[in-house]
């Protein structure tokens, strides 16, 4: 697959998602349901259906492989050590994320010498939280990792180097998060690491588990956002703050180093019928 085609497929994915979401909301209006995105059911049902359908459409049209009805997961093929290092790396990258989210605040602090923080409301609707839990734990890790790692990287490798394939896959993954610009760099960084995990282990389930971990941390921070932000910004970017960033760098490096050498550098990236 060419780089241009990978980018076009990503934009096509976004377009199909938006069209399906609009279509679902249109059907609701057709059945005399008042349309309001403040309604969590309407918002999340349209979003989930758009998400699932857009990926399945691209899989059906462009990923011309025979998807087995029954997948035999052989747990003895998986290494506990890799799972442990995935946890270590995920904690590290989560700590590093803070730096990217704080870029504007860092500039304000070092320009003015202080942070002008306004009290924000972090209350979250319980229905919203339930939909988010189902989406980010069960749906997005499976579909996104299958598409951006299993499908895109495998196809890109046929015409491009490993580094190029990982970079393009990571870039495409970041593009679909353009709705939240502050998340572009963290998404790109995650895409790079997840792609490296897939290539080095040859098993997509490791990448899926990696994203489940990251999304789990997101939910934990979301639930405790008020207390966490009050604490992290009370540090005023002192040595404790930068120690956490440094610790994140170390954990990420050690975790990824161990993961990428666990299979002695071997990789078995094939079609969908790989032994997952």
mmCIF file of N, CA, C and O in Angstrom, residues 175-220:
data_model
loop_
_atom_site.group_PDB
_atom_site.id
_atom_site.type_symbol
_atom_site.label_atom_id
_atom_site.label_comp_id
_atom_site.label_asym_id
_atom_site.label_seq_id
_atom_site.Cartn_x
_atom_site.Cartn_y
_atom_site.Cartn_z
ATOM 1 N N UNK A 175 -4.613 11.582 13.003
ATOM 2 C CA UNK A 175 -5.566 12.357 12.202
ATOM 3 C C UNK A 175 -6.999 12.135 12.658
ATOM 4 O O UNK A 175 -7.802 13.072 12.697
ATOM 5 N N UNK A 176 -7.341 10.901 13.031
ATOM 6 C CA UNK A 176 -8.732 10.639 13.428
ATOM 7 C C UNK A 176 -9.057 11.269 14.785
ATOM 8 O O UNK A 176 -10.223 11.294 15.184
ATOM 9 N N UNK A 177 -8.035 11.773 15.487
ATOM 10 C CA UNK A 177 -8.257 12.450 16.762
ATOM 11 C C UNK A 177 -8.170 13.966 16.613
ATOM 12 O O UNK A 177 -7.988 14.680 17.600
ATOM 13 N N UNK A 178 -8.318 14.436 15.387
ATOM 14 C CA UNK A 178 -8.177 15.870 15.121
ATOM 15 C C UNK A 178 -9.290 16.676 15.791
ATOM 16 O O UNK A 178 -9.175 17.887 15.965
ATOM 17 N N UNK A 179 -10.363 15.994 16.176
ATOM 18 C CA UNK A 179 -11.466 16.670 16.872
ATOM 19 C C UNK A 179 -10.985 17.320 18.169
ATOM 20 O O UNK A 179 -11.524 18.335 18.599
ATOM 21 N N UNK A 180 -9.962 16.710 18.781
ATOM 22 C CA UNK A 180 -9.348 17.282 19.997
ATOM 23 C C UNK A 180 -7.874 17.544 19.700
ATOM 24 O O UNK A 180 -7.027 16.677 19.926
ATOM 25 N N UNK A 181 -7.541 18.734 19.177
ATOM 26 C CA UNK A 181 -6.169 19.053 18.750
ATOM 27 C C UNK A 181 -5.106 18.800 19.810
ATOM 28 O O UNK A 181 -3.981 18.414 19.485
ATOM 29 N N UNK A 182 -5.451 19.025 21.088
ATOM 30 C CA UNK A 182 -4.470 18.831 22.150
ATOM 31 C C UNK A 182 -4.046 17.367 22.240
ATOM 32 O O UNK A 182 -2.999 17.049 22.803
ATOM 33 N N UNK A 183 -4.837 16.484 21.656
ATOM 34 C CA UNK A 183 -4.556 15.050 21.727
ATOM 35 C C UNK A 183 -3.791 14.540 20.510
ATOM 36 O O UNK A 183 -3.492 13.345 20.428
ATOM 37 N N UNK A 184 -3.459 15.412 19.562
ATOM 38 C CA UNK A 184 -2.802 14.978 18.325
ATOM 39 C C UNK A 184 -1.417 14.374 18.583
ATOM 40 O O UNK A 184 -1.095 13.288 18.096
ATOM 41 N N UNK A 185 -0.585 15.082 19.338
ATOM 42 C CA UNK A 185 0.767 14.587 19.603
ATOM 43 C C UNK A 185 0.736 13.319 20.459
ATOM 44 O O UNK A 185 1.398 12.330 20.129
ATOM 45 N N UNK A 186 -0.044 13.291 21.565
ATOM 46 C CA UNK A 186 -0.137 12.047 22.329
ATOM 47 C C UNK A 186 -0.655 10.870 21.491
ATOM 48 O O UNK A 186 -0.166 9.755 21.635
ATOM 49 N N UNK A 187 -1.624 11.130 20.612
ATOM 50 C CA UNK A 187 -2.159 10.058 19.762
ATOM 51 C C UNK A 187 -1.097 9.560 18.787
ATOM 52 O O UNK A 187 -0.981 8.358 18.545
ATOM 53 N N UNK A 188 -0.332 10.487 18.229
ATOM 54 C CA UNK A 188 0.748 10.110 17.318
ATOM 55 C C UNK A 188 1.795 9.272 18.047
ATOM 56 O O UNK A 188 2.248 8.237 17.542
ATOM 57 N N UNK A 189 2.164 9.712 19.244
ATOM 58 C CA UNK A 189 3.155 8.983 20.031
ATOM 59 C C UNK A 189 2.652 7.591 20.378
ATOM 60 O O UNK A 189 3.391 6.594 20.254
ATOM 61 N N UNK A 190 1.377 7.485 20.787
ATOM 62 C CA UNK A 190 0.808 6.177 21.084
ATOM 63 C C UNK A 190 0.817 5.295 19.842
ATOM 64 O O UNK A 190 1.138 4.107 19.911
ATOM 65 N N UNK A 191 0.450 5.883 18.687
ATOM 66 C CA UNK A 191 0.422 5.113 17.442
ATOM 67 C C UNK A 191 1.785 4.546 17.087
ATOM 68 O O UNK A 191 1.897 3.410 16.611
ATOM 69 N N UNK A 192 2.839 5.321 17.326
ATOM 70 C CA UNK A 192 4.203 4.862 17.063
ATOM 71 C C UNK A 192 4.540 3.666 17.945
ATOM 72 O O UNK A 192 5.053 2.637 17.486
ATOM 73 N N UNK A 193 4.256 3.792 19.237
ATOM 74 C CA UNK A 193 4.589 2.728 20.183
ATOM 75 C C UNK A 193 3.765 1.478 19.925
ATOM 76 O O UNK A 193 4.295 0.355 19.957
ATOM 77 N N UNK A 194 2.482 1.646 19.646
ATOM 78 C CA UNK A 194 1.624 0.498 19.387
ATOM 79 C C UNK A 194 2.053 -0.221 18.109
ATOM 80 O O UNK A 194 2.031 -1.454 18.032
ATOM 81 N N UNK A 195 2.438 0.560 17.099
ATOM 82 C CA UNK A 195 2.922 -0.038 15.862
ATOM 83 C C UNK A 195 4.205 -0.814 16.077
ATOM 84 O O UNK A 195 4.406 -1.901 15.521
ATOM 85 N N UNK A 196 5.083 -0.267 16.896
ATOM 86 C CA UNK A 196 6.339 -0.947 17.209
ATOM 87 C C UNK A 196 6.068 -2.255 17.958
ATOM 88 O O UNK A 196 6.709 -3.282 17.689
ATOM 89 N N UNK A 197 5.110 -2.215 18.881
ATOM 90 C CA UNK A 197 4.742 -3.425 19.621
ATOM 91 C C UNK A 197 4.224 -4.492 18.666
ATOM 92 O O UNK A 197 4.598 -5.668 18.759
ATOM 93 N N UNK A 198 3.367 -4.091 17.738
ATOM 94 C CA UNK A 198 2.805 -5.047 16.775
ATOM 95 C C UNK A 198 3.881 -5.659 15.892
ATOM 96 O O UNK A 198 3.917 -6.874 15.675
ATOM 97 N N UNK A 199 4.776 -4.815 15.389
ATOM 98 C CA UNK A 199 5.814 -5.318 14.494
ATOM 99 C C UNK A 199 6.788 -6.242 15.223
ATOM 100 O O UNK A 199 7.192 -7.279 14.702
ATOM 101 N N UNK A 200 7.156 -5.883 16.429
ATOM 102 C CA UNK A 200 8.148 -6.664 17.162
ATOM 103 C C UNK A 200 7.593 -7.965 17.730
ATOM 104 O O UNK A 200 8.333 -8.942 17.889
ATOM 105 N N UNK A 201 6.301 -7.974 18.058
ATOM 106 C CA UNK A 201 5.718 -9.202 18.629
ATOM 107 C C UNK A 201 4.985 -10.031 17.589
ATOM 108 O O UNK A 201 4.859 -11.249 17.737
ATOM 109 N N UNK A 202 4.485 -9.375 16.523
ATOM 110 C CA UNK A 202 3.735 -10.084 15.502
ATOM 111 C C UNK A 202 2.339 -10.470 15.951
ATOM 112 O O UNK A 202 1.638 -11.205 15.257
ATOM 113 N N UNK A 203 1.895 -9.950 17.091
ATOM 114 C CA UNK A 203 0.579 -10.296 17.627
ATOM 115 C C UNK A 203 -0.205 -9.026 17.937
ATOM 116 O O UNK A 203 0.194 -8.230 18.779
ATOM 117 N N UNK A 204 -1.349 -8.885 17.278
ATOM 118 C CA UNK A 204 -2.137 -7.676 17.420
ATOM 119 C C UNK A 204 -2.777 -7.561 18.797
ATOM 120 O O UNK A 204 -3.077 -6.453 19.265
ATOM 121 N N UNK A 205 -2.980 -8.683 19.475
ATOM 122 C CA UNK A 205 -3.627 -8.621 20.792
ATOM 123 C C UNK A 205 -2.787 -7.856 21.818
ATOM 124 O O UNK A 205 -3.332 -7.272 22.752
ATOM 125 N N UNK A 206 -1.487 -7.847 21.645
ATOM 126 C CA UNK A 206 -0.645 -7.053 22.545
ATOM 127 C C UNK A 206 -0.958 -5.566 22.361
ATOM 128 O O UNK A 206 -1.038 -4.802 23.336
ATOM 129 N N UNK A 207 -1.115 -5.144 21.112
ATOM 130 C CA UNK A 207 -1.439 -3.741 20.830
ATOM 131 C C UNK A 207 -2.825 -3.387 21.353
ATOM 132 O O UNK A 207 -3.046 -2.288 21.872
ATOM 133 N N UNK A 208 -3.762 -4.324 21.208
ATOM 134 C CA UNK A 208 -5.112 -4.094 21.715
ATOM 135 C C UNK A 208 -5.082 -3.935 23.236
ATOM 136 O O UNK A 208 -5.708 -3.030 23.796
ATOM 137 N N UNK A 209 -4.337 -4.796 23.910
ATOM 138 C CA UNK A 209 -4.215 -4.723 25.363
ATOM 139 C C UNK A 209 -3.567 -3.405 25.775
ATOM 140 O O UNK A 209 -3.962 -2.781 26.770
ATOM 141 N N UNK A 210 -2.585 -2.965 24.995
ATOM 142 C CA UNK A 210 -1.890 -1.707 25.269
ATOM 143 C C UNK A 210 -2.877 -0.536 25.230
ATOM 144 O O UNK A 210 -2.869 0.335 26.108
ATOM 145 N N UNK A 211 -3.750 -0.520 24.220
ATOM 146 C CA UNK A 211 -4.717 0.579 24.133
ATOM 147 C C UNK A 211 -5.776 0.474 25.235
ATOM 148 O O UNK A 211 -6.214 1.502 25.763
ATOM 149 N N UNK A 212 -6.174 -0.740 25.602
ATOM 150 C CA UNK A 212 -7.126 -0.894 26.707
ATOM 151 C C UNK A 212 -6.547 -0.293 27.985
ATOM 152 O O UNK A 212 -7.239 0.394 28.745
ATOM 153 N N UNK A 213 -5.262 -0.532 28.223
ATOM 154 C CA UNK A 213 -4.604 0.047 29.400
ATOM 155 C C UNK A 213 -4.643 1.570 29.357
ATOM 156 O O UNK A 213 -5.014 2.217 30.348
ATOM 157 N N UNK A 214 -4.265 2.136 28.218
ATOM 158 C CA UNK A 214 -4.232 3.591 28.096
ATOM 159 C C UNK A 214 -5.623 4.207 28.267
ATOM 160 O O UNK A 214 -5.788 5.228 28.935
ATOM 161 N N UNK A 215 -6.626 3.556 27.675
ATOM 162 C CA UNK A 215 -7.987 4.066 27.794
ATOM 163 C C UNK A 215 -8.524 3.918 29.218
ATOM 164 O O UNK A 215 -9.347 4.720 29.665
ATOM 165 N N UNK A 216 -8.055 2.899 29.915
ATOM 166 C CA UNK A 216 -8.458 2.715 31.311
ATOM 167 C C UNK A 216 -7.944 3.866 32.165
ATOM 168 O O UNK A 216 -8.664 4.390 33.028
ATOM 169 N N UNK A 217 -6.690 4.268 31.921
ATOM 170 C CA UNK A 217 -6.131 5.406 32.659
ATOM 171 C C UNK A 217 -6.929 6.672 32.361
ATOM 172 O O UNK A 217 -7.160 7.503 33.250
ATOM 173 N N UNK A 218 -7.333 6.820 31.105
ATOM 174 C CA UNK A 218 -8.130 7.988 30.723
ATOM 175 C C UNK A 218 -9.416 8.042 31.544
ATOM 176 O O UNK A 218 -9.801 9.109 32.051
ATOM 177 N N UNK A 219 -10.089 6.908 31.689
ATOM 178 C CA UNK A 219 -11.330 6.877 32.459
ATOM 179 C C UNK A 219 -11.082 7.182 33.933
ATOM 180 O O UNK A 219 -11.864 7.891 34.572
ATOM 181 N N UNK A 220 -9.985 6.659 34.466
ATOM 182 C CA UNK A 220 -9.651 6.915 35.867
ATOM 183 C C UNK A 220 -9.416 8.407 36.097
ATOM 184 O O UNK A 220 -9.914 8.993 37.062
#
